Coordinates of C-alpha atoms and ligand atoms in Angstrom, one line a residue:
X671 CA -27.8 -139.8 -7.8
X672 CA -25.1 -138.9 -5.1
X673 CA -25.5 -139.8 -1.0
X674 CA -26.7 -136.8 0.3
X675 CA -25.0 -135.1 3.3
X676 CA -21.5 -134.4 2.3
X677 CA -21.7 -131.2 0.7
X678 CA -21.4 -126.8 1.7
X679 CA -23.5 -126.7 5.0
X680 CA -25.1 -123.4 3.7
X681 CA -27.4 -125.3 0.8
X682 CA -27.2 -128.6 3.2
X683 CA -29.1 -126.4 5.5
X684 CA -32.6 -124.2 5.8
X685 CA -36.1 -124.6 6.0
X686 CA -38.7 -126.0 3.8
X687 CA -41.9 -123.5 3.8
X688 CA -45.3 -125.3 2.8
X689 CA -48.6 -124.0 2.5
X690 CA -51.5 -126.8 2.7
X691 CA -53.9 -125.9 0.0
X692 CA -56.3 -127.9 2.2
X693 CA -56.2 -125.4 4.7
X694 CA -54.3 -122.6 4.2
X695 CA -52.1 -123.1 6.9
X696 CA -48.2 -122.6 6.7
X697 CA -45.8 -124.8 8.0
X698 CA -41.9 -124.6 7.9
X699 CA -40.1 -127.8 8.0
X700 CA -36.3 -127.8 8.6
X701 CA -34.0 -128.9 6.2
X702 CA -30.4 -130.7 7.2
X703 CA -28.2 -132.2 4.9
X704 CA -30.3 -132.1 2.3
X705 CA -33.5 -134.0 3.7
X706 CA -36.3 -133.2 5.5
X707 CA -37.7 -135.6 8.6
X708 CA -40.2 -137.3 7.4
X709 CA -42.2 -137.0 10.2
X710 CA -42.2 -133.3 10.7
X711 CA -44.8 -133.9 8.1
X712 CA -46.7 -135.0 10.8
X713 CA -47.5 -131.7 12.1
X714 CA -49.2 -130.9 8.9
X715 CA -53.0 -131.8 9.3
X716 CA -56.5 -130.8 8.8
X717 CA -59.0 -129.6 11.7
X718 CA -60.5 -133.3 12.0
X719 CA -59.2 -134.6 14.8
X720 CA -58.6 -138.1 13.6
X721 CA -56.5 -136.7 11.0
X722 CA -52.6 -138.4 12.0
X723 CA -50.8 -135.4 9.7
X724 CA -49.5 -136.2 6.3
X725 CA -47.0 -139.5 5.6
X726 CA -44.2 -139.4 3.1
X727 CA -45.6 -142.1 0.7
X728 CA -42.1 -143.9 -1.2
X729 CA -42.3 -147.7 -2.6
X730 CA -39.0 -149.1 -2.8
X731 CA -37.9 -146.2 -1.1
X732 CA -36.9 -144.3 -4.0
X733 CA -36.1 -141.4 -2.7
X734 CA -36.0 -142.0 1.5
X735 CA -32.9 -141.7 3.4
X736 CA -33.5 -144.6 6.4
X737 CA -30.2 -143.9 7.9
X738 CA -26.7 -141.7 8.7
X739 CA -24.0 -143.7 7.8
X740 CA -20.4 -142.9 7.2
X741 CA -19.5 -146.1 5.8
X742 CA -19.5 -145.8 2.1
X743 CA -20.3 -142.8 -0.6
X744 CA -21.7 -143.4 -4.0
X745 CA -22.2 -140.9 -6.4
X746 CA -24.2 -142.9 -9.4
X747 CA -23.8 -140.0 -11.9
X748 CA -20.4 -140.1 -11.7
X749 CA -19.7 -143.8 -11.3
X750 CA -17.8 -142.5 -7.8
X751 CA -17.7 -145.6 -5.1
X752 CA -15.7 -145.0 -1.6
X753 CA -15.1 -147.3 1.2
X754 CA -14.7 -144.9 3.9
X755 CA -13.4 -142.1 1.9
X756 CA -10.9 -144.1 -0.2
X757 CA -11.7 -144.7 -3.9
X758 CA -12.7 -148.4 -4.7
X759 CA -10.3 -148.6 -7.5
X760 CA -7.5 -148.2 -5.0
X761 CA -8.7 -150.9 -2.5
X762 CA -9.1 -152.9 -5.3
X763 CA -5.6 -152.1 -6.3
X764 CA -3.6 -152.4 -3.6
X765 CA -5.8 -153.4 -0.2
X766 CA -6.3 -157.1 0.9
X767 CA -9.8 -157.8 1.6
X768 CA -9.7 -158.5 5.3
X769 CA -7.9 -155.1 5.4
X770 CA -11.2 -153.7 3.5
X771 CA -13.7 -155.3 6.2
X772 CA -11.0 -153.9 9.0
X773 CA -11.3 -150.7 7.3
X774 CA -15.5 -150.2 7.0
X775 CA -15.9 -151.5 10.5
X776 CA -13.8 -149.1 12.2
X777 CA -13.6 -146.5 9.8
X778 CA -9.4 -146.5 9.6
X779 CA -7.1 -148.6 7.7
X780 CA -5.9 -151.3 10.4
X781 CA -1.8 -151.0 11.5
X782 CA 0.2 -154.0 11.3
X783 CA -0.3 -154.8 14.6
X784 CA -4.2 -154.6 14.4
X785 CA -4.3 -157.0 10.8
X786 CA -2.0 -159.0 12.3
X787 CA -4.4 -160.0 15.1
X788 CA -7.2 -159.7 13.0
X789 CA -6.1 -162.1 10.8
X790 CA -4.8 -164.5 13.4
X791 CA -8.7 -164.5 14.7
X792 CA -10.7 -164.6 11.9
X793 CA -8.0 -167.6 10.5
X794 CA -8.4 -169.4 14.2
X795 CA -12.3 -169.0 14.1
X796 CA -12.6 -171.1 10.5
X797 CA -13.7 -174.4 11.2
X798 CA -17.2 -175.0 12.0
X799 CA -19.2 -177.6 14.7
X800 CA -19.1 -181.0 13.5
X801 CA -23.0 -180.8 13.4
X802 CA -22.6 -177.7 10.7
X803 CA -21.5 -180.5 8.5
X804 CA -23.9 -182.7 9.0
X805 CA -26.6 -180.4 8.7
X806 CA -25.1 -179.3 5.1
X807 CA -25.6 -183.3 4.1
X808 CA -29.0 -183.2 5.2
X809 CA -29.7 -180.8 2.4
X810 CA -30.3 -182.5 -1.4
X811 CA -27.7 -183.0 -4.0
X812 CA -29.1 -180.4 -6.0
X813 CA -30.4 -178.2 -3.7
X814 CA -29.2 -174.1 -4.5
X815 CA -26.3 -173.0 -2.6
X816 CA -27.7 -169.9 -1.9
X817 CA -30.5 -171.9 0.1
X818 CA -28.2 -173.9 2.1
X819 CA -25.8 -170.9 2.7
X820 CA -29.0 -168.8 4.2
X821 CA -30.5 -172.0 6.1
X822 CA -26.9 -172.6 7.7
X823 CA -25.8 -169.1 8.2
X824 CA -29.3 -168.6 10.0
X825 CA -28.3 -172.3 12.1
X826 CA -25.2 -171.0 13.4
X827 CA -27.0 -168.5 16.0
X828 CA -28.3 -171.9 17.5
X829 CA -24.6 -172.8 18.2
X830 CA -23.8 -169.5 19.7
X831 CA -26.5 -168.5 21.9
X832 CA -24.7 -165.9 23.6
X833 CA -24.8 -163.6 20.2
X834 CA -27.6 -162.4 20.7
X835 CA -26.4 -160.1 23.6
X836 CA -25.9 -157.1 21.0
X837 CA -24.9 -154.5 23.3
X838 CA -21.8 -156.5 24.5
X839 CA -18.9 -154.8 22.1
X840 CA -17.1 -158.0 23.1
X841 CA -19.9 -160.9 22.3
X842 CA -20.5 -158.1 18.6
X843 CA -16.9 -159.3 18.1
X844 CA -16.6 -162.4 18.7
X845 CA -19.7 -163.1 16.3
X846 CA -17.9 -160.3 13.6
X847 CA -15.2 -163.0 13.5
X848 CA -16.8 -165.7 13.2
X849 CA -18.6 -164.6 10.7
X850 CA -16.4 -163.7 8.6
X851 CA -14.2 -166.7 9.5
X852 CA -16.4 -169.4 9.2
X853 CA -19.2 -168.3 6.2
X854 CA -16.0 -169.5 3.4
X855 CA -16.4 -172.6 5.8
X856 CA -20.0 -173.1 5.5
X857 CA -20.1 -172.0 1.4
X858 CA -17.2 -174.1 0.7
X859 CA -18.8 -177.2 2.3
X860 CA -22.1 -176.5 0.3
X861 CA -20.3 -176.9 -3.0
X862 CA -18.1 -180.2 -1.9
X863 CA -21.5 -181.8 -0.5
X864 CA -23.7 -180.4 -3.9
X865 CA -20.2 -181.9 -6.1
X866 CA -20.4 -185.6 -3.7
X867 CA -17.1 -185.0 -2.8
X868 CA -16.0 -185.2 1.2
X869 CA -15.7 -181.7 2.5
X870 CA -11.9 -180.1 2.7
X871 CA -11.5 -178.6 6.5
X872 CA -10.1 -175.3 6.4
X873 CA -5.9 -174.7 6.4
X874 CA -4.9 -172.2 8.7
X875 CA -1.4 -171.4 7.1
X876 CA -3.4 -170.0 4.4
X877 CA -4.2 -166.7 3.2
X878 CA -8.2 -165.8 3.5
X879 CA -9.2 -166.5 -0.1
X880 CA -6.0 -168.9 -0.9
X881 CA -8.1 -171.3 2.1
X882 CA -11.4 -170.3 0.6
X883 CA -9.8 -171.9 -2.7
X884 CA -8.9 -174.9 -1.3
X885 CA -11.9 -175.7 0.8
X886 CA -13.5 -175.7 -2.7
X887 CA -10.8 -177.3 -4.9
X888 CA -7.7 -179.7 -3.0
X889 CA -8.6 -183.1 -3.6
X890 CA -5.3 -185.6 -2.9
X891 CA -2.3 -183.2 -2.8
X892 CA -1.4 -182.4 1.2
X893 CA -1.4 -178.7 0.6
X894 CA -3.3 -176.8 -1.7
X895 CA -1.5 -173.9 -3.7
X896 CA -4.1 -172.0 -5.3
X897 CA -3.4 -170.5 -8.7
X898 CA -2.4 -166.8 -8.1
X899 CA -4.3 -165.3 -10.7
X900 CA -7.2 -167.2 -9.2
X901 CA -6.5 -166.2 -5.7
X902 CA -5.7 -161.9 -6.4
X903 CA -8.8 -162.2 -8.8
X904 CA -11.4 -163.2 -6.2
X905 CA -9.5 -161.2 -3.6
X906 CA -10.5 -158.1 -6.0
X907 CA -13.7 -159.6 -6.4
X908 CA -14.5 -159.7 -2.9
X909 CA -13.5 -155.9 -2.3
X910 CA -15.8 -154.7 -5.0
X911 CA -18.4 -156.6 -3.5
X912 CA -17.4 -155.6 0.3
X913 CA -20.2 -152.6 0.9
X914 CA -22.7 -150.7 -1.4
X915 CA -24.6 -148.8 1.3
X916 CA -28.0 -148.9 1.7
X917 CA -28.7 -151.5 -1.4
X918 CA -31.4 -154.2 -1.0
X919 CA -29.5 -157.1 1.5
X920 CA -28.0 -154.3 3.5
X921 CA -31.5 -152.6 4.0
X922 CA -33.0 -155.8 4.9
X923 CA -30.0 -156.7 7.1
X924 CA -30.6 -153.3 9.0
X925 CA -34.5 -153.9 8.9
X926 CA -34.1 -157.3 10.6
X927 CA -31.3 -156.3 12.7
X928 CA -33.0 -153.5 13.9
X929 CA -35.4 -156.0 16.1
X930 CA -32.0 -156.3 18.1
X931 CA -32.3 -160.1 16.9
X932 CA -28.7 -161.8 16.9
X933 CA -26.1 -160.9 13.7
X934 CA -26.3 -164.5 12.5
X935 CA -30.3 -164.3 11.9
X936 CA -29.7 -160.6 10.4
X937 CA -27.1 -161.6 7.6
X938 CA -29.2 -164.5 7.2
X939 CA -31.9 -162.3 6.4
X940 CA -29.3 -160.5 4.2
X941 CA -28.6 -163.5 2.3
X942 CA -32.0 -164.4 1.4
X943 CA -32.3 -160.5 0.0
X944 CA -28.9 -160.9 -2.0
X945 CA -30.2 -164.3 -3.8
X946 CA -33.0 -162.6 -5.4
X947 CA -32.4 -162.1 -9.5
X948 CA -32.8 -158.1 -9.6
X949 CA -29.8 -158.0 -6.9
X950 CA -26.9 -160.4 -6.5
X951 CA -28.9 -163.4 -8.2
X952 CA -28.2 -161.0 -11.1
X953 CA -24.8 -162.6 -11.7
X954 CA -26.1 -166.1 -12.1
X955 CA -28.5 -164.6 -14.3
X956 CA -26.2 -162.9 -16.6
X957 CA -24.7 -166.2 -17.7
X958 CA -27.9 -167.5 -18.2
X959 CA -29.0 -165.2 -20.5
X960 CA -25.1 -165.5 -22.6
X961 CA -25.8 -169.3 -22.6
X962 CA -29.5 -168.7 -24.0
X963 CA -28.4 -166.2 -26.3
X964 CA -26.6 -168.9 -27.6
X965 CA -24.3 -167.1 -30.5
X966 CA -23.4 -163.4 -31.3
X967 CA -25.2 -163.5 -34.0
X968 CA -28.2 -163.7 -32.2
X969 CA -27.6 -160.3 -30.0
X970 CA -29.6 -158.0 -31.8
X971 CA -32.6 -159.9 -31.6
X972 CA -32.4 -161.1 -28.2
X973 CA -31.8 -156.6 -27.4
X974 CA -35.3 -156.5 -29.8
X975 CA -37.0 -158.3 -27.5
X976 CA -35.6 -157.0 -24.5
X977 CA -36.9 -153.3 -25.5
X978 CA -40.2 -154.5 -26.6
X979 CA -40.3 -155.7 -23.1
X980 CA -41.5 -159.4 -24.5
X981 CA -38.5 -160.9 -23.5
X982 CA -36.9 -160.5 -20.0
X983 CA -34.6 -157.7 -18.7
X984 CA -30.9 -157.1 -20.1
X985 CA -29.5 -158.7 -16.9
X986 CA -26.4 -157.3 -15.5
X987 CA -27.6 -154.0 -16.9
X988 CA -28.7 -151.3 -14.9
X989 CA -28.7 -150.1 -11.1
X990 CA -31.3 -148.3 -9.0
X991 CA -28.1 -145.5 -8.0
X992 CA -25.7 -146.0 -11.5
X993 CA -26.5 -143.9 -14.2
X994 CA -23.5 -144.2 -15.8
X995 CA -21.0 -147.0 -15.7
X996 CA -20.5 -148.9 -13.0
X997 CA -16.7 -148.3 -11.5
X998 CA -16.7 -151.7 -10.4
X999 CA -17.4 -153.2 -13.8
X1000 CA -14.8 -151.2 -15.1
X1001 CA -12.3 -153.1 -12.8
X1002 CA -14.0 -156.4 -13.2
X1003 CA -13.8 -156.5 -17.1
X1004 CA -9.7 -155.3 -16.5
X1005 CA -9.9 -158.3 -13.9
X1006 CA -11.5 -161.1 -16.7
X1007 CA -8.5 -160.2 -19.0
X1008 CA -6.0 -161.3 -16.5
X1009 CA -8.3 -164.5 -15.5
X1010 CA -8.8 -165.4 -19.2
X1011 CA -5.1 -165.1 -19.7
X1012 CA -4.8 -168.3 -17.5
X1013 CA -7.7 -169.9 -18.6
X1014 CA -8.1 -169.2 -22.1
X1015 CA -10.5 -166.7 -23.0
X1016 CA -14.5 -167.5 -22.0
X1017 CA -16.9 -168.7 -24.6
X1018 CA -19.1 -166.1 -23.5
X1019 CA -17.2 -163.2 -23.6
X1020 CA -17.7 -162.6 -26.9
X1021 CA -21.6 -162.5 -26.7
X1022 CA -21.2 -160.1 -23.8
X1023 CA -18.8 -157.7 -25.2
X1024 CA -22.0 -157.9 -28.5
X1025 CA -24.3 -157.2 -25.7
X1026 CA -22.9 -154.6 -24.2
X1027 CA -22.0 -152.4 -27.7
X1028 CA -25.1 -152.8 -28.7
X1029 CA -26.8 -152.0 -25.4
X1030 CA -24.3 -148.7 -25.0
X1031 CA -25.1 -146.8 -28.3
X1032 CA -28.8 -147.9 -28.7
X1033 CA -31.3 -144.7 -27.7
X1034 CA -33.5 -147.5 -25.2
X1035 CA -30.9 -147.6 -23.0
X1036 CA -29.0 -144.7 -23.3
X1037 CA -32.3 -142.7 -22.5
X1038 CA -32.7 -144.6 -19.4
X1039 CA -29.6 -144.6 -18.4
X1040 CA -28.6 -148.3 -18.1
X1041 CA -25.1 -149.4 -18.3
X1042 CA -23.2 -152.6 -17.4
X1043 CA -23.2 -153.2 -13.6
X1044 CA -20.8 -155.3 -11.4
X1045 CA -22.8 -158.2 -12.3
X1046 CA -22.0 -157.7 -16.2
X1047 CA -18.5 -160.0 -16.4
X1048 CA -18.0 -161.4 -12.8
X1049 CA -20.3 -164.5 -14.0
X1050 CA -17.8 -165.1 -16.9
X1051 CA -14.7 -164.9 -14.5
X1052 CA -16.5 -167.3 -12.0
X1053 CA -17.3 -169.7 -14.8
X1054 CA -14.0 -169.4 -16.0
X1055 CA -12.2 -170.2 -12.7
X1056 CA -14.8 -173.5 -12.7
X1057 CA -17.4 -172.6 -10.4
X1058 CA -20.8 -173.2 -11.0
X1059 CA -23.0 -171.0 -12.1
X1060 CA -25.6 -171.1 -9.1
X1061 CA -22.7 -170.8 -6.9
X1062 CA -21.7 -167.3 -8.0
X1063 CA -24.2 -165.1 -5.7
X1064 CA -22.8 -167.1 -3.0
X1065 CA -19.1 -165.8 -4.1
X1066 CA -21.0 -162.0 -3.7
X1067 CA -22.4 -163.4 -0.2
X1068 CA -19.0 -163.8 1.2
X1069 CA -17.8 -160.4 -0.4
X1070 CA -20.7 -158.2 1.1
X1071 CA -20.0 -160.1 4.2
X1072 CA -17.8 -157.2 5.8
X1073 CA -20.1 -154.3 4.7
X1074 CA -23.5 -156.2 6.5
X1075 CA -21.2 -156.8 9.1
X1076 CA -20.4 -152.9 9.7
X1077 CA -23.9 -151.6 8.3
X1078 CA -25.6 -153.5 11.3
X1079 CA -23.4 -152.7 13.8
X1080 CA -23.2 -149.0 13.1
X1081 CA -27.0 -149.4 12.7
X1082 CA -27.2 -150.8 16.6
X1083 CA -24.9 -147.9 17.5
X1084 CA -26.9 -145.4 16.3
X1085 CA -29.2 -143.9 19.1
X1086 CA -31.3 -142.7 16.4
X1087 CA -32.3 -145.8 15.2
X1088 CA -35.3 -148.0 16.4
X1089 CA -37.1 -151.5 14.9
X1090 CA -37.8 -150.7 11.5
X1091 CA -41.4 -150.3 10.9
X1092 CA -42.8 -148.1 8.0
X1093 CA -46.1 -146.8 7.5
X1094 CA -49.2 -148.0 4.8
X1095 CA -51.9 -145.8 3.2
X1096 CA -54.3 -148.8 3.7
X1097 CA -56.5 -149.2 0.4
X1098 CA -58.8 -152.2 1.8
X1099 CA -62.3 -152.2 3.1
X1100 CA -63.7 -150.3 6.0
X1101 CA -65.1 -152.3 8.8
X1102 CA -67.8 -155.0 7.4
X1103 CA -69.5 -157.9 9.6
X1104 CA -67.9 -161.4 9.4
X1105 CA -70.7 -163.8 7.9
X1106 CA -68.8 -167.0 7.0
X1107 CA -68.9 -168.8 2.9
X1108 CA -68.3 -171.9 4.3
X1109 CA -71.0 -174.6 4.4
X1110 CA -68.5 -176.9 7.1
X1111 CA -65.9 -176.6 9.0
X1112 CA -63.7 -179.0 10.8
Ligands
ACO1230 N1 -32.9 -154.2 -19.2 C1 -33.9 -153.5 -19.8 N2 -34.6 -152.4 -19.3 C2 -34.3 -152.1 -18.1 C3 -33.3 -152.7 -17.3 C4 -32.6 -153.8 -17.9 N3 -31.6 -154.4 -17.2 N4 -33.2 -152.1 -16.1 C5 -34.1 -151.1 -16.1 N5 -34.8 -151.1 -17.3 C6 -35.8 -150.1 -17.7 C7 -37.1 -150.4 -17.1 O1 -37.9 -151.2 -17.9 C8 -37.7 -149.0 -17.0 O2 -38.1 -148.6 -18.3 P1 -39.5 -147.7 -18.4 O3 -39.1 -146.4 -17.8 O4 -39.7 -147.6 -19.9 O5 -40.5 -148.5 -17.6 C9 -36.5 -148.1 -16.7 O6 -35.4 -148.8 -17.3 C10 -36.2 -147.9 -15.2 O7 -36.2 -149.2 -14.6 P2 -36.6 -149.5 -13.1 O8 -37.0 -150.9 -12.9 O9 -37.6 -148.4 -12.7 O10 -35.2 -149.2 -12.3 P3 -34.9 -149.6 -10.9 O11 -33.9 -148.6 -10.4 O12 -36.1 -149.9 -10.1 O13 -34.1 -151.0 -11.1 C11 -32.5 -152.7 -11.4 C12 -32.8 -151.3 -11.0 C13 -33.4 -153.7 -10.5 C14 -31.1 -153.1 -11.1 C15 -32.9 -152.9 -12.9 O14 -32.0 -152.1 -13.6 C16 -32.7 -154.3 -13.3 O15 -33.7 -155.1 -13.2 N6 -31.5 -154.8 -13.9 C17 -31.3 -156.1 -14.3 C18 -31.0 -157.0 -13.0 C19 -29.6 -156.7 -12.5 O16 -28.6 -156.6 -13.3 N7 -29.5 -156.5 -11.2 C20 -28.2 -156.3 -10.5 C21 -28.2 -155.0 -10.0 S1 -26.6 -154.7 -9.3 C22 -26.6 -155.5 -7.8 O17 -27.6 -155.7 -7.2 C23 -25.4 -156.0 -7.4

């Protein structure tokens, strides 16, 4: 499945002719870049004059464009990814990830100049309100650090009340950069407070992810120096993870966005859709499937089950938009190599290396198309750099950061856009009296 709209205007283009077998009447519905309006559907209707015209019914919207966006391009078939027109692999070769959220906000690679004072803000913007912190201890010692990253995220519009004036370009960048500065803050704080260990405060002579790194790791040394393989394998990380267009968090960034409520409460909203296991939760997942596989040995079975449908889903495996491999898993299994070099290789990468020959040349999945996706082998690097495993969606959370970031703003920029608000074929009963079951009521 490619993003429509980028192809020869002359089959982009045209008209859609439809005769209604209900009443015999023709209708001819434009046709630009490839999609129809769903509500020139409208028009078609019978002669009963309650009759609203037709509605383009699509669960999960499998096949519904809800937006323009020149952001990013994805063509699933053949494992093509682009930020903006440049191939992922060489953002993820040569780009620094602040240089990646430059580039899908404004569309153009930043000059020197324009990093060099984006970095300086997004650095001077790291440290969080002393009550952040306090808030983060109110949370349990075992509470899920996607929870207290979504709760905390969504407490920082109470700090900065003058966010939600959307429509200011500078009050949208002011809360951009603090976004991105202070969300490594927030997750970084979340693991010290899970871990019982005192929170490290951010170091501004640090790089983005080098900081990141030592918010989570310095304990007595003055300076942290984070290991380099460490620090250019998360920097990759968070690039592959930077935008995926219109996936689930984004859409639901967009949706909640599009009540013109501030950016924290949106990418809050985006967080909550990226914890769940069939999208960035998958990661978690993944290694909780290798640890409950248990042994290689055990592959086959555990793929038995998984095609009976008994047991659960092959996680890491498939995507609603890959049907072939996933580019960024490509780079991320290149990437464990270099991390296991340093680390030794991973327990589990053997079982996932079973997993995924198996899963490759057997007919269940090659008929439906499922191949490893990003997810597949970042749990194993994370594990292997010593996070824990609940902790790796929030690793994802602070990669997609920049592509929510853009994705709402270009959403509020749109004119064409309103609040999201789809239509239901309601199924329930007609209109029926109210006579109450209950024998008391209080
Ligand atoms: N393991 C086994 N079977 C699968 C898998 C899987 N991982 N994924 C899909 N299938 C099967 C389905 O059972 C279905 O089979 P059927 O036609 O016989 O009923 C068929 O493939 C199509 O599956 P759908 O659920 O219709 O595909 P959809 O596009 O809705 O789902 C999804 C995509 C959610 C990613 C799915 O492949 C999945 O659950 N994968 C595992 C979770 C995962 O890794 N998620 C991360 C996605 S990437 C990301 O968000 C960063």
């Amino acid at each position: 499945m490619a993003t429509p709209g980028t192809t020869e205007e002359q089959t982009a283009t045209g008209t859609l002719d439809i005769t209604d077998s209900r009443t015999g009447q023709q209708q001819s519905i434009p046709i630009n870049d490839y999609a129809i309006r769903a509500s020139d559907l409208k028009k078609i209707k019978t002669d009963d004059p309650e009759d609203v015209g037709l509605v383009s019914y699509d669960p999960a919207f499998m096949n519904t464009a809800s937006c323009r966006s020149a952001i990013t391009y994805i063509d699933g078939d053949k494992g093509i990814l682009r930020y903006r027109g440049y191939p992922i692999e060489q953002l993820a070769e040569g780009a620094t990830f602040l240089e990646v959220a430059w580039l899908l906000r404004h569309g153009e690679l930043p000059t020197q100049q324009e990093y060099d004072q984006f970095v300086h803000d997004v650095t001077y913007h790291t440290y969080v309100h002393e009550n952040m912190r306090t808030f983060l201890h109110g949370f349990r010692y075992d509470a899920h650090p996607m929870a207290m990253l979504c709760s905390a995220v969504a407490a920082l519009s109470s700090f900065y009340p003058s966010a939600r004036n959307i429509f200011s370009a500078e009050e949208r960048n002011i809360s951009i950069i603090r976004l991105l500065a202070k969300v490594p803050t927030i997750a970084a704080f979340s693991y010290r407070h899970v871990k019982g260990l005192p929170v490290v405060y951010p170091d501004n002579s640090l790089s983005y992810v080098e900081n990141f790194l030592s918010m989570i790791a310095r304990m007595t040394e003055s300076r942290y120096e984070a290991n380099p393989a460490f620090a250019k394998a998360l920097e990759v990380l968070f690039i592959l993870h930077a935008d995926h267009e219109q996936n689930c968090s984004t859409n639901a960034v967009r949706a909640v966005g599009s009540s013109h409520v501030d950016p924290f409460s949106a990418i809050a909203a985006g967080i909550a859709a990226l914890f769940g296991p069939l999208h960035g939760g998958a990661n978690e997942q993944v290694l909780r499937m290798i640890e409950e596989i248990g042994d290689v040995k055990n592959v086959p079975k555990f793929i038995e089950e998984v095609k009976s449908g008994k047991g659960s889903r092959l996680m890491g495996f498939g995507h609603r938009v890959y049907k072939s491999y996933d580019p960024r898993a490509k780079i991320v299994k290149k990437l464990a190599d270099d991390v296991f070099k340093v680390t030794g290789v991973d327990r589990g990468l053997e079982i996932a290396l079973e997993l995924e020959r198996i899963a490759l040349s057997d007919s269940y999945f090659k008929e439906r198309k499922l191949y490893p996706n990003v997810d597949f082998y970042t749990g194993l690097i994370y594990r292997s750099m010593a996070f824990p495993t609940d902790y790796f969606t929030v690793l994802f959370a602070i990669g997609r950061l920049p592509g929510w970031l853009a994705q709402w703003e270009e959403m509020l920029l749109d004119k064409e856009q309103k609040i999201a608000r789809p239509r239901q074929i309601y199924t329930g009963y007609q209109e029926r009296d109210y006579k109450s079951k209950l024998t008391s009521k209080k």
